[in-house]
Short mmCIF file of C-alpha atoms in Angstrom, two decimals:
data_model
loop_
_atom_site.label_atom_id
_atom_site.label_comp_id
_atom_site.label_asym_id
_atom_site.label_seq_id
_atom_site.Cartn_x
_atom_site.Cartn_y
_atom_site.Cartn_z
CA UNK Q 1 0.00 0.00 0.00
CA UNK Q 2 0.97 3.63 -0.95
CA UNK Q 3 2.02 5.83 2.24
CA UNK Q 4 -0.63 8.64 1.59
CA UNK Q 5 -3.00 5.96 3.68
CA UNK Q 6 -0.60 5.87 6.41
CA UNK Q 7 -1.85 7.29 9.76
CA UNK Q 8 0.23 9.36 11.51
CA UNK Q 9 1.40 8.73 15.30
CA UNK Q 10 -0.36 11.62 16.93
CA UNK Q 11 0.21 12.26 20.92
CA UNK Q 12 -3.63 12.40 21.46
CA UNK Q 13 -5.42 9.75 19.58
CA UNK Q 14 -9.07 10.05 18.71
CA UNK Q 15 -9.42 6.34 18.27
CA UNK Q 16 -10.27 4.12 20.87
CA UNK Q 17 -12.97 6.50 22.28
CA UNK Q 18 -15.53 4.05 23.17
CA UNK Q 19 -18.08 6.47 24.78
CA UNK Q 20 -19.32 9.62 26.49
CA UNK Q 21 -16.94 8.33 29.87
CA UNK Q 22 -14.23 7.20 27.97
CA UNK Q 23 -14.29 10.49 26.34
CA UNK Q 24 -14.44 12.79 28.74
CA UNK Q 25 -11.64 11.33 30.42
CA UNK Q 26 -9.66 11.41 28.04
CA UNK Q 27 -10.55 15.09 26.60
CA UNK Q 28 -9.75 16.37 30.64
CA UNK Q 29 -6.36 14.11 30.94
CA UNK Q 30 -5.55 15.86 27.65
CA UNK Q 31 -6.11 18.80 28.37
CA UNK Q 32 -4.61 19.13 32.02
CA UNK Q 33 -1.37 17.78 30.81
CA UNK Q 34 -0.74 20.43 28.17
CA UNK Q 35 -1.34 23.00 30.71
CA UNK Q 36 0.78 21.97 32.86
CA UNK Q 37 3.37 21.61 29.54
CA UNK Q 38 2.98 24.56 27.89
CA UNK Q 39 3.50 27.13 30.36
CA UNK Q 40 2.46 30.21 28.21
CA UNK Q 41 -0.49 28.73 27.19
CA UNK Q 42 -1.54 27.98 30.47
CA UNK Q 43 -0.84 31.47 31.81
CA UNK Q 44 -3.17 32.97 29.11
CA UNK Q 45 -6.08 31.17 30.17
CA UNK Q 46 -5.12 30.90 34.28
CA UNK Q 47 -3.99 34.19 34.64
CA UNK Q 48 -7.70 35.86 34.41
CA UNK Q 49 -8.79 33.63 37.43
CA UNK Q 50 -6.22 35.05 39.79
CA UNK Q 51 -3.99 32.32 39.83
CA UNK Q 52 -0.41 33.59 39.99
CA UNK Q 53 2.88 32.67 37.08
CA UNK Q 54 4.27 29.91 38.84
CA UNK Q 55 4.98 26.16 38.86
CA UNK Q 56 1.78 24.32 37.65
CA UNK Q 57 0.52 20.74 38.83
CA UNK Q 58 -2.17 18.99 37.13
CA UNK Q 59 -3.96 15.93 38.64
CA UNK Q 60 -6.70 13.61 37.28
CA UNK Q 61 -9.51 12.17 38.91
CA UNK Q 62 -8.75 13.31 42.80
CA UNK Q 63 -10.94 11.40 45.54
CA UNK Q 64 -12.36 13.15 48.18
CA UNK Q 65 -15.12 13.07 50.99
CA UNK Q 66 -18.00 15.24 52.31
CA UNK Q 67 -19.52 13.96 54.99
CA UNK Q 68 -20.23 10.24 53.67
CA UNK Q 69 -20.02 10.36 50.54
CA UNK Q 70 -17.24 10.32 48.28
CA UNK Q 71 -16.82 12.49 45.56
CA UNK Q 72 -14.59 12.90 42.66
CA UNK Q 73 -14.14 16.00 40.83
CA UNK Q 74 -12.46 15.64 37.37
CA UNK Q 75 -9.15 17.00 37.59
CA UNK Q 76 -7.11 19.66 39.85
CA UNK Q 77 -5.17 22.47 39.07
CA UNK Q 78 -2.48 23.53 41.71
CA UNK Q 79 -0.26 26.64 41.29
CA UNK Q 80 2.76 27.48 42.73
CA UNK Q 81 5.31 30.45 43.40
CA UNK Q 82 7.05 30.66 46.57
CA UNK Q 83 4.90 30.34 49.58
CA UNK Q 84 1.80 30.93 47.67
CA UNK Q 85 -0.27 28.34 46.35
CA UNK Q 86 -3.30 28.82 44.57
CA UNK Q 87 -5.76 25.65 43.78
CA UNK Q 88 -8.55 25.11 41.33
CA UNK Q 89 -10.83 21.73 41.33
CA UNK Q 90 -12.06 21.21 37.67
CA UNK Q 91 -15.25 19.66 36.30
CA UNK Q 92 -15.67 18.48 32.69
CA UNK Q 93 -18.26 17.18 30.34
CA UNK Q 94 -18.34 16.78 27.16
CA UNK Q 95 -20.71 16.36 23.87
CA UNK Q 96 -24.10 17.13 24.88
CA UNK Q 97 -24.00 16.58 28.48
CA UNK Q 98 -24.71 19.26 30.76
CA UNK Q 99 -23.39 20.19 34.60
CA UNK Q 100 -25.39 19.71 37.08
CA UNK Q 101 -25.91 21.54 40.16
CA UNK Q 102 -25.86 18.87 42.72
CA UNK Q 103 -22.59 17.88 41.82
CA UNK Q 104 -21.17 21.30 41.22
CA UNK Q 105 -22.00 22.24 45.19
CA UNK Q 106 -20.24 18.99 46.24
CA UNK Q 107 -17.24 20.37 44.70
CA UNK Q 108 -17.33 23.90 46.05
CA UNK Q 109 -18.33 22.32 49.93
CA UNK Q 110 -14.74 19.99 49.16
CA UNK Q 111 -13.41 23.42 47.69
CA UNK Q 112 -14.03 25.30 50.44
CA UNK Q 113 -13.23 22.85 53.17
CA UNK Q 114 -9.76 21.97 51.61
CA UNK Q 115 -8.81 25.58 51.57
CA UNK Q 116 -8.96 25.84 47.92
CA UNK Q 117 -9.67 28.73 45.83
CA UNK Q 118 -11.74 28.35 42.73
CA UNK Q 119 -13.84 25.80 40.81
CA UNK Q 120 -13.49 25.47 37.29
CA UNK Q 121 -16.27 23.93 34.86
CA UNK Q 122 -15.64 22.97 31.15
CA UNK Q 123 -18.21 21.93 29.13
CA UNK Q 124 -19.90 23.01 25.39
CA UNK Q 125 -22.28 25.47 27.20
CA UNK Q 126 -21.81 28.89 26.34
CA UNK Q 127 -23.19 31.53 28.56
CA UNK Q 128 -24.90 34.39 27.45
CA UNK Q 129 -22.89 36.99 28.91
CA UNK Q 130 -19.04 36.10 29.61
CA UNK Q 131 -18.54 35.87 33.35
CA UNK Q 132 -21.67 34.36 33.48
CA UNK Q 133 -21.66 30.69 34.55
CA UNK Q 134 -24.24 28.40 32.89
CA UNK Q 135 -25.85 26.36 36.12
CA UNK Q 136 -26.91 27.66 38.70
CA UNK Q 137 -25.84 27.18 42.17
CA UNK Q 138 -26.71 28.03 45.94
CA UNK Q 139 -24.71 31.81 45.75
CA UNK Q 140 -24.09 31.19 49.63
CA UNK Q 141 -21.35 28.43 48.57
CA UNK Q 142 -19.90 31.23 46.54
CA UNK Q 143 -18.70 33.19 49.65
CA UNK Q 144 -15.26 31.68 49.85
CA UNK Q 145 -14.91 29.71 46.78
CA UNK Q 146 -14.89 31.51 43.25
CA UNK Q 147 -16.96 29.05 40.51
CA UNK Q 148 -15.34 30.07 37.05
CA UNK Q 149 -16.40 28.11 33.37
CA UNK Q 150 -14.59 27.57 30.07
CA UNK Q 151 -16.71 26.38 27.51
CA UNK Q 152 -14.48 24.24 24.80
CA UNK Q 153 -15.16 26.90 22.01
CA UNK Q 154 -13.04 29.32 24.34
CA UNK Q 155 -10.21 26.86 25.24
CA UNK Q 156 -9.96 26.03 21.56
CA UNK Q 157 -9.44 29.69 20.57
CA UNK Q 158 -7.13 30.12 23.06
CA UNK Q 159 -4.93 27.49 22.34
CA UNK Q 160 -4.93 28.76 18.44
CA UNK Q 161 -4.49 32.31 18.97
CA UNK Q 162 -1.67 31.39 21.32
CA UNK Q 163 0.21 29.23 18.99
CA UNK Q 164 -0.60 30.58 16.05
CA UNK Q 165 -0.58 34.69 16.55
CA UNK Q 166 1.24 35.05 20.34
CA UNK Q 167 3.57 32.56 19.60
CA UNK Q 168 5.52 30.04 22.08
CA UNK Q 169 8.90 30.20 22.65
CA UNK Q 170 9.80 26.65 22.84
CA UNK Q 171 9.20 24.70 19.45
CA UNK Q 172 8.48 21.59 21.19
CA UNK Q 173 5.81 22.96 23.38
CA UNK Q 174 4.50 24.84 20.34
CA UNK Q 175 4.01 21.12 19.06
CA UNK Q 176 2.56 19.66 22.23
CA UNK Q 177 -0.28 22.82 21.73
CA UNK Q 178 -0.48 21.95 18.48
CA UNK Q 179 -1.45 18.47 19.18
CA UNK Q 180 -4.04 19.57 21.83
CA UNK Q 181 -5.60 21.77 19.13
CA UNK Q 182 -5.59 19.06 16.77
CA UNK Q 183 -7.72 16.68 19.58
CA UNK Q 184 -10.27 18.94 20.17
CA UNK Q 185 -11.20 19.92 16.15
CA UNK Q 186 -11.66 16.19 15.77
CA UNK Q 187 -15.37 15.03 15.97
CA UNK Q 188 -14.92 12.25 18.47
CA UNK Q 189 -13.30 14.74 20.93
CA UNK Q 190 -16.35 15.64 22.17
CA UNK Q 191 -15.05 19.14 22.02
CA UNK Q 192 -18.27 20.44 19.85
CA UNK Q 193 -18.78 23.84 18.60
CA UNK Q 194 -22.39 25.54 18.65
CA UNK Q 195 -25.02 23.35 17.29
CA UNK Q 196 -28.44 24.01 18.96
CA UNK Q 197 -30.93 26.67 19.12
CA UNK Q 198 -32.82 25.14 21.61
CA UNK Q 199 -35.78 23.10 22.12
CA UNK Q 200 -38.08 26.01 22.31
CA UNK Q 201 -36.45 27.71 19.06
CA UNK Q 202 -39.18 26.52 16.52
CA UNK Q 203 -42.01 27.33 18.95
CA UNK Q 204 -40.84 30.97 19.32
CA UNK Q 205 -40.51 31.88 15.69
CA UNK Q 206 -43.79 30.24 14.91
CA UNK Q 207 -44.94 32.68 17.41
CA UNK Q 208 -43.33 35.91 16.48
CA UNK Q 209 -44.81 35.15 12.69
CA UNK Q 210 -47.71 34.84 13.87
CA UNK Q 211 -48.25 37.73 16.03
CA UNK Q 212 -48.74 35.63 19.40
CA UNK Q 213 -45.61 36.01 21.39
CA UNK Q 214 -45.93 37.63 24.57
CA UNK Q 215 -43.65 38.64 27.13
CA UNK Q 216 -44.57 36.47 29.64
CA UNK Q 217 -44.10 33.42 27.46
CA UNK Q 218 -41.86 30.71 29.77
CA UNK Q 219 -40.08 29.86 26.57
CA UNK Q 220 -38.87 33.42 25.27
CA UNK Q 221 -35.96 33.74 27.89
CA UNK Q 222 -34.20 30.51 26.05
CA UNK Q 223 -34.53 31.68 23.07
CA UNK Q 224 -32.93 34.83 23.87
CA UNK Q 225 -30.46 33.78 25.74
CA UNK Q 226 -29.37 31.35 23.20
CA UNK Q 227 -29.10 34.10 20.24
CA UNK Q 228 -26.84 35.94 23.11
CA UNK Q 229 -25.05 32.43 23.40
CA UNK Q 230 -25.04 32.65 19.43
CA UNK Q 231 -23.02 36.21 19.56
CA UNK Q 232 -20.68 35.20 21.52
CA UNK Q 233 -20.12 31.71 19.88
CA UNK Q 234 -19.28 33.93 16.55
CA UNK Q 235 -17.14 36.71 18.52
CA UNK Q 236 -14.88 33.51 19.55
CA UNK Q 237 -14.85 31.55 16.05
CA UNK Q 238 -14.18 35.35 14.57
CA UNK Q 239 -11.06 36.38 16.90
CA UNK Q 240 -9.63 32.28 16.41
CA UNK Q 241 -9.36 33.60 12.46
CA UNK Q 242 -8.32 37.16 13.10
CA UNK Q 243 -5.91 36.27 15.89
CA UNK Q 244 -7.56 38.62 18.44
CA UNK Q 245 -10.02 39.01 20.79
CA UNK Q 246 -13.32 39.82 19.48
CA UNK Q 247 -15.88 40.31 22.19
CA UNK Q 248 -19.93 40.30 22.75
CA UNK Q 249 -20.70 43.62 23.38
CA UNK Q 250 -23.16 44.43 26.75
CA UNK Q 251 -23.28 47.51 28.94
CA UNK Q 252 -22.17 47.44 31.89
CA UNK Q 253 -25.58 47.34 33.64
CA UNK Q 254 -25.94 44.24 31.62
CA UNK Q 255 -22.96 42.59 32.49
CA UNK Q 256 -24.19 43.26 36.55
CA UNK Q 257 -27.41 42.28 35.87
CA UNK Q 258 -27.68 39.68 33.07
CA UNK Q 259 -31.38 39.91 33.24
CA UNK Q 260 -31.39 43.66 32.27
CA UNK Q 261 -29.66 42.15 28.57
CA UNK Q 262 -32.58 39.11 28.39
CA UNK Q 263 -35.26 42.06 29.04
CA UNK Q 264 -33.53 43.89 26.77
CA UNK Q 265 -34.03 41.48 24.33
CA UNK Q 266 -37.67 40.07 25.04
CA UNK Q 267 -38.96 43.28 24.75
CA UNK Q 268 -37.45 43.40 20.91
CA UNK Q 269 -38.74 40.04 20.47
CA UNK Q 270 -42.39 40.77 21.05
CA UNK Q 271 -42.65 44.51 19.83
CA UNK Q 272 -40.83 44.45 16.32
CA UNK Q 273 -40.28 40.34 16.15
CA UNK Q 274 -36.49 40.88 16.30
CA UNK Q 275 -33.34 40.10 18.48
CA UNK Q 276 -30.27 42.16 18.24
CA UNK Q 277 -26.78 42.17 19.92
CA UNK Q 278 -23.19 43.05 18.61
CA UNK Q 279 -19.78 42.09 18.36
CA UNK Q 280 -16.70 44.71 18.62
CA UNK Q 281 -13.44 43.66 16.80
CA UNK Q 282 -10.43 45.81 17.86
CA UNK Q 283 -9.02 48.62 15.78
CA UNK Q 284 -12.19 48.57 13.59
CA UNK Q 285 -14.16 52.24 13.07
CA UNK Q 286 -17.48 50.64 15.14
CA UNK Q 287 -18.94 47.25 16.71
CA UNK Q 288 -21.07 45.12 14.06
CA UNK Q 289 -24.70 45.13 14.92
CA UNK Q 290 -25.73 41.93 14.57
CA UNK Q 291 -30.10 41.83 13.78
CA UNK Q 292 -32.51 38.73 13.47
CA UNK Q 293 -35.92 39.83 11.94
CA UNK Q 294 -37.74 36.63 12.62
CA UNK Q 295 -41.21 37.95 10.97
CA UNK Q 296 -39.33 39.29 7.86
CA UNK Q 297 -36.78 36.13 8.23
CA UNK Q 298 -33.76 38.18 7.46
CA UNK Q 299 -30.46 38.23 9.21
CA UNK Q 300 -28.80 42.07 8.83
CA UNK Q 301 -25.27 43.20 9.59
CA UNK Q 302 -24.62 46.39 9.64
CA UNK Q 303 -22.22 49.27 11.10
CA UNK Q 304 -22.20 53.42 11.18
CA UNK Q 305 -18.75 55.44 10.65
CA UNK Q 306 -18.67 58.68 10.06
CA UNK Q 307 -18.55 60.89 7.56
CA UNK Q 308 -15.74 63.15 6.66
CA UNK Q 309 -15.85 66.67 8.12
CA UNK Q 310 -14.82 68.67 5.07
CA UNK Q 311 -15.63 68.83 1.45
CA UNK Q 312 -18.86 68.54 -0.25
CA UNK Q 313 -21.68 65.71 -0.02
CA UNK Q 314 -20.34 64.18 -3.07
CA UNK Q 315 -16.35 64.35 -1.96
CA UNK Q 316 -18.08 62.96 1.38
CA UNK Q 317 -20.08 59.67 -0.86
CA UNK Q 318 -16.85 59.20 -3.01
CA UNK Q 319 -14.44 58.53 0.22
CA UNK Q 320 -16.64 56.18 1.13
CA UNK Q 321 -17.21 54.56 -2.16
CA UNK Q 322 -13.14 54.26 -2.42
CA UNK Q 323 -13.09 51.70 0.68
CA UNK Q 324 -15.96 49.60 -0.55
CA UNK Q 325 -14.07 48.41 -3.96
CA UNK Q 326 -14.17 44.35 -2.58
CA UNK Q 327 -17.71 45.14 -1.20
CA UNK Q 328 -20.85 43.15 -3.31
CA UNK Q 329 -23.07 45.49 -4.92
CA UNK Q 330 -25.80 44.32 -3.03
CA UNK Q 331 -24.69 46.14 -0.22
CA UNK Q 332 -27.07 48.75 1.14
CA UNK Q 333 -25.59 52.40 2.21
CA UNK Q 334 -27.48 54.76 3.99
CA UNK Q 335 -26.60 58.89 4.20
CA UNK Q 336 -27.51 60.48 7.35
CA UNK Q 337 -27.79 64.51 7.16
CA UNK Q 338 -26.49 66.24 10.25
CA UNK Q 339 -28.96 67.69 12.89
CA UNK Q 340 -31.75 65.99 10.92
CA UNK Q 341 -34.17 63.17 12.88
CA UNK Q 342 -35.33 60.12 10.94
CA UNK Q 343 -33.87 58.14 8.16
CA UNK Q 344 -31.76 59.70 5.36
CA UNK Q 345 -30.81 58.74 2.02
CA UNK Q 346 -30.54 54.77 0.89
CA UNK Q 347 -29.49 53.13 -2.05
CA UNK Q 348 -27.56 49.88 -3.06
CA UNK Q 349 -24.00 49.78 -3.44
CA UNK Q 350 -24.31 49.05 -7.25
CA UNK Q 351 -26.53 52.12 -7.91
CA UNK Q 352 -24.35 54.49 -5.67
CA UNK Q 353 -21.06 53.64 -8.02
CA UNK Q 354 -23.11 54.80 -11.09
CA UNK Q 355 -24.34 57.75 -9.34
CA UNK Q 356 -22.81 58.65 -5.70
CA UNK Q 357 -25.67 61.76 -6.21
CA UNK Q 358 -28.44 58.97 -5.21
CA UNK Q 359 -27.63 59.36 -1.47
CA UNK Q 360 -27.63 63.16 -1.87
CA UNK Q 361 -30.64 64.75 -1.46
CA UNK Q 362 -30.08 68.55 -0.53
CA UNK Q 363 -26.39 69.17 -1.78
CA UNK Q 364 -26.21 72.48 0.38
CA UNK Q 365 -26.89 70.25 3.97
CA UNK Q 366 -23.98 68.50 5.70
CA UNK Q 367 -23.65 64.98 5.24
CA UNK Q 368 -23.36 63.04 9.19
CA UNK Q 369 -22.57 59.73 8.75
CA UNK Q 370 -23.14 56.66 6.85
CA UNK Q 371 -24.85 53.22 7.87
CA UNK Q 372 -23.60 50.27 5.78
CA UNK Q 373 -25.36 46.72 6.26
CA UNK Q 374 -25.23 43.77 4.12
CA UNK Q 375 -28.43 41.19 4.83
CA UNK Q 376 -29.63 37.56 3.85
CA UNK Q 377 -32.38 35.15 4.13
CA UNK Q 378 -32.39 33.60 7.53
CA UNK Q 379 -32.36 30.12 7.88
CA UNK Q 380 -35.10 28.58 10.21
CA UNK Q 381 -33.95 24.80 11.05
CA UNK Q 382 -32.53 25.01 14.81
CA UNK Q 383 -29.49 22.68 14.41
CA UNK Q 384 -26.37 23.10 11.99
CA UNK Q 385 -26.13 22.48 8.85
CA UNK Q 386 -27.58 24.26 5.11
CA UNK Q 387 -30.69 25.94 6.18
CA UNK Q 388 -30.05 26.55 10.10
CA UNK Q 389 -30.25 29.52 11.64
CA UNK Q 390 -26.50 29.04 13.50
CA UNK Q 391 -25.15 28.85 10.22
CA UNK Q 392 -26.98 31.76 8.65
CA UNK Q 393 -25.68 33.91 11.24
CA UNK Q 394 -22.18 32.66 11.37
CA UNK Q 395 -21.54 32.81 7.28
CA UNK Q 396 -23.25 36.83 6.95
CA UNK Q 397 -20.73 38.27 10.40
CA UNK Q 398 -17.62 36.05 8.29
CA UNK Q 399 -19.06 37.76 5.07
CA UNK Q 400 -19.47 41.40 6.21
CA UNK Q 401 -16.33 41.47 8.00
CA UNK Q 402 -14.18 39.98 5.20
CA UNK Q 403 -15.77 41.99 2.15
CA UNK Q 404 -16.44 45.47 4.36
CA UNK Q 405 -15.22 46.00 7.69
CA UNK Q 406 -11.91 45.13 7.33
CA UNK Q 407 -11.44 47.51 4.63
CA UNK Q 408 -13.22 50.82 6.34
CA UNK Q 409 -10.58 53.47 8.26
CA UNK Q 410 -12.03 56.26 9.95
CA UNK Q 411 -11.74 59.86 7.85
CA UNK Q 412 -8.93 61.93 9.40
CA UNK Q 413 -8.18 65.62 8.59
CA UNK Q 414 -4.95 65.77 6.72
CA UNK Q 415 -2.05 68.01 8.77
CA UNK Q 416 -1.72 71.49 8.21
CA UNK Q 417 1.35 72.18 6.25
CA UNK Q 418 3.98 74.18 6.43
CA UNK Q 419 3.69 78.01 4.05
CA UNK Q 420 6.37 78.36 1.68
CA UNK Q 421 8.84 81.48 1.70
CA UNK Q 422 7.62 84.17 -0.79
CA UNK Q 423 9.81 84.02 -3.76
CA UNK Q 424 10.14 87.98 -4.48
CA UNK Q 425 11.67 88.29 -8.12
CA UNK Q 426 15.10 89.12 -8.81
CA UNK Q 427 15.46 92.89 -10.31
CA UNK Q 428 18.95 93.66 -11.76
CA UNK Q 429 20.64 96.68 -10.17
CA UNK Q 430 20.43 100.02 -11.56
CA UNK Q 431 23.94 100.94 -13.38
CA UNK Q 432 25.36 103.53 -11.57
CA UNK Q 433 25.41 106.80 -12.86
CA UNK Q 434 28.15 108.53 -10.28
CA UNK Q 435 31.35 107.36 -9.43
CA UNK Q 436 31.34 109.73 -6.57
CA UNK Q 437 31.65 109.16 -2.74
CA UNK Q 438 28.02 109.42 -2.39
CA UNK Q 439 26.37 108.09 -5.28
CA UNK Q 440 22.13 108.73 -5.95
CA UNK Q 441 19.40 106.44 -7.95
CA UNK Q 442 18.97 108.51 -10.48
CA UNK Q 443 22.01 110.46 -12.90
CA UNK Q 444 22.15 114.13 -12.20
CA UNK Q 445 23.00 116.48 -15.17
CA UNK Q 446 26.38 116.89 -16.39
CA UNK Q 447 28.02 120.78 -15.16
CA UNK Q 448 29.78 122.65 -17.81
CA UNK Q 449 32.74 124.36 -16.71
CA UNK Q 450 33.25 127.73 -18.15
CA UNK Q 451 36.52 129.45 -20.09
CA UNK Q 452 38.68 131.06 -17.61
CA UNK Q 453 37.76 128.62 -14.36
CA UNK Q 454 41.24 127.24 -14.62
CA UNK Q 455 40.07 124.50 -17.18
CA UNK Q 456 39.93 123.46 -20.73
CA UNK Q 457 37.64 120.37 -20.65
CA UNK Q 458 34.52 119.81 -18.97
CA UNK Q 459 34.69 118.34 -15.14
CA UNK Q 460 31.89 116.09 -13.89
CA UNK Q 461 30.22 117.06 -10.54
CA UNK Q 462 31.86 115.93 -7.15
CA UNK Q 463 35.08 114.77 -9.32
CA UNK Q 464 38.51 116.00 -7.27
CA UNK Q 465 40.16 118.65 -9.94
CA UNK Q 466 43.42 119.56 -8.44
CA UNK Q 467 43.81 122.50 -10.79
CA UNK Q 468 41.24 124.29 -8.86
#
């Protein structure tokens, strides 16, 4: 047999996973090992929890006791530098499984009576709102133990945008990363990415077409928090490309109060049939806006930058126009006229390169800003896959970003420059008309000397005549 079917010797294999045990095991054995390996890695994902740069320990499968029972948390992170120590328990599950909050306070009542600091969940749940731990838990167990959570969307991107944009020093503990990344993109990891709406998904849009959703609806809250879930699941696959963090953006009343950001977006849900969130990328002009109309079953991107502050309307449409050359014409641009309420100008893309004039109505008023959104049928199935809704979302924020946003600078006033010395012109010099001491501008007229004034030729003024 050829080599191209040979199978290369990889330091976590995929095969022998017999089932949801065997491979949660192995994804938290895998896992703990490279962190304690790869030492930057494991700084970039400890460090936010308070643990300190030290020497790390990892440990699999630690037994303890609470009262009479015996429990036995997952793994256990231990950190060291000099006489501090700071410890982590860690719970994992994988595929579709789900923590559970029975087992999550016998861990923090061993947490807290061992002296340790933190509890550490890992699962495919993604919270709505980062900080924001998926189960929920008696908040009195909280007092002295800190309850953190990494979904495996997050650890993935972490470990990529380590090795492949931050960089590791040592080339065989870039390799060791390299094999954990390669583990968890493989489908029997149990490392899955976002691929569920919900159960009440369906329910709700039927609803919201239909004009029945109200806010008191038990199943609305899911929903929302899902499409949150969503936002965040796309800010993380984003920043793994980019090699950056891209983050869900919330205020932060929201981030105190999660339930201000699920009001937030109820009350959009049953008033215009919509939910809306963004994403911020760094160094871009303005966060991506990120809207599902569910009754007009549209996904829309869009983002506002603003306009320049000198030149006319039409200089103003043309510098935007110049940044838009990869952008499809389908594109929609709207003109918004300064100190003026309500919508302004819109056109397509396509129709504004034939005539920038269409987003010009009054040349003589200033032109404010410009909102630029790019939209597409939204897909209704739940799951992933052609037709879903996850992937409808995912393939417009990886469309607008690569075709607009990355291309769009804000304007900036060019520096004043420096005026140029007056050139005065060059005059030639009058010839002059006196060799005297004390010449004059202008030639004065010639004296004639008269017969007997003790000369026979004529002398010019102010010339010495010694026969005077």
């Amino acid at each position: 047999m050829s080599e191209e079917s040979w199978h290369q010797a990889r330091l976590i294999p995929t095969s022998g996973i017999s089932g949801a045990e065997e491979q949660e095991r192995r994804a938290t054995s895998a896992y703990l090992a490279v962190l304690g390996a790869v030492k930057e890695f494991a700084r970039a994902v400890l460090t936010p929890l308070g643990a300190p740069a030290g020497t790390i320990e990892t440990y699999v499968e630690v037994p303890f006791v609470v009262g009479e029972k015996k429990v036995i948390p997952d793994g256990l992170i231990r950190v060291r530098r000099g006489n501090r120590s700071w410890t982590a328990l860690v719970e994992v599950k994988t595929g579709r499984n789900e923590l559970q909050t029975e087992q999550l306070e016998n861990y923090l009542d061993v947490a807290r009576d061992q002296g340790f600091d933190a509890l550490i969940t890992i699962s495919n749940e993604i919270p709505a709102i980062a900080g924001q731990h998926p189960t929920k838990v008696d908040k009195r167990k909280l007092r002295k133990v800190e309850l953190h959570h990494w979904s495996w969307t997050y650890l993935l991107s972490a470990a990529v945008m380590q090795k492949e944009h931050r960089g590791i020093s040592d080339p065989e503990q870039a390799w060791i990363l390299g094999e954990l990344i390669r583990y968890l993109e493989h489908p029997r990891s149990g490392a899955m990415e976002m691929e569920d709406m919900g159960s009440n998904w369906v329910t709700v849009r039927q609803a919201v077409t239909e004009g029945t959703l109200r806010a008191t609806d038990k199943s609305a809250p899911e929903v929302a928090a899902r499409f949150d879930a969503l936002l965040r699941y796309a800010s993380l696959r984003l920043g793994r490309q980019l090699g950056t963090e891209v983050v869900h953006v919330v205020t932060r009343k929201e981030l105190a109060e999660p339930s201000l950001r699920t009001q937030s977006l109820l009350t959009g849900l049953v008033s215009t049939g919509s939910l809306s969130g963004a994403i911020r990328i760094p160094n871009t002009v303005a966060p991506i806006t990120v809207t599902a109309d569910l009754r007009a079953g549209r996904i829309t991107c869009h983002l506002d930058v603003d306009a320049p502050k000198e030149g006319r309307a039409t200089t103003r449409v043309n510098w935007l126009l110049r940044q838009l050359k990869s952008a499809p014409d389908g594109v929609r641009i709207e003109a918004f006229i300064a100190n003026a309420r309500g919508d302004g100008a819109a056109e397509l893309l396509g129709a504004v390169r034939q005539e920038p004039g269409a987003l010009i109505h009054d040349p003589k008023k200033e032109l404010r800003s410009f909102r630029i959104a790019m939209s597409v049928p939204m897909g209704a199935k739940r799951g992933r896959g052609r037709g879903s809704f996850i992937d409808s979302v995912l393939d417009l924020v990886d469309s607008f970003y690569g075709d607009v946003v990355q291309f769009l600078k804000p304007w900036a006033a060019a520096p004043p420059r420096m005026r140029e010395p007056e050139v005065v012109p060059h005059e030639e010099p009058v010839a002059l008309a006196s060799t005297a001491i004390s010449s004059q501008d202008g030639a004065e007229p010639v004296a004639q000397v008269g017969p007997g004034e003790g000369s026979s030729s004529p002398s010019r003024t102010g010339e010495y005549n010694p026969g005077r």
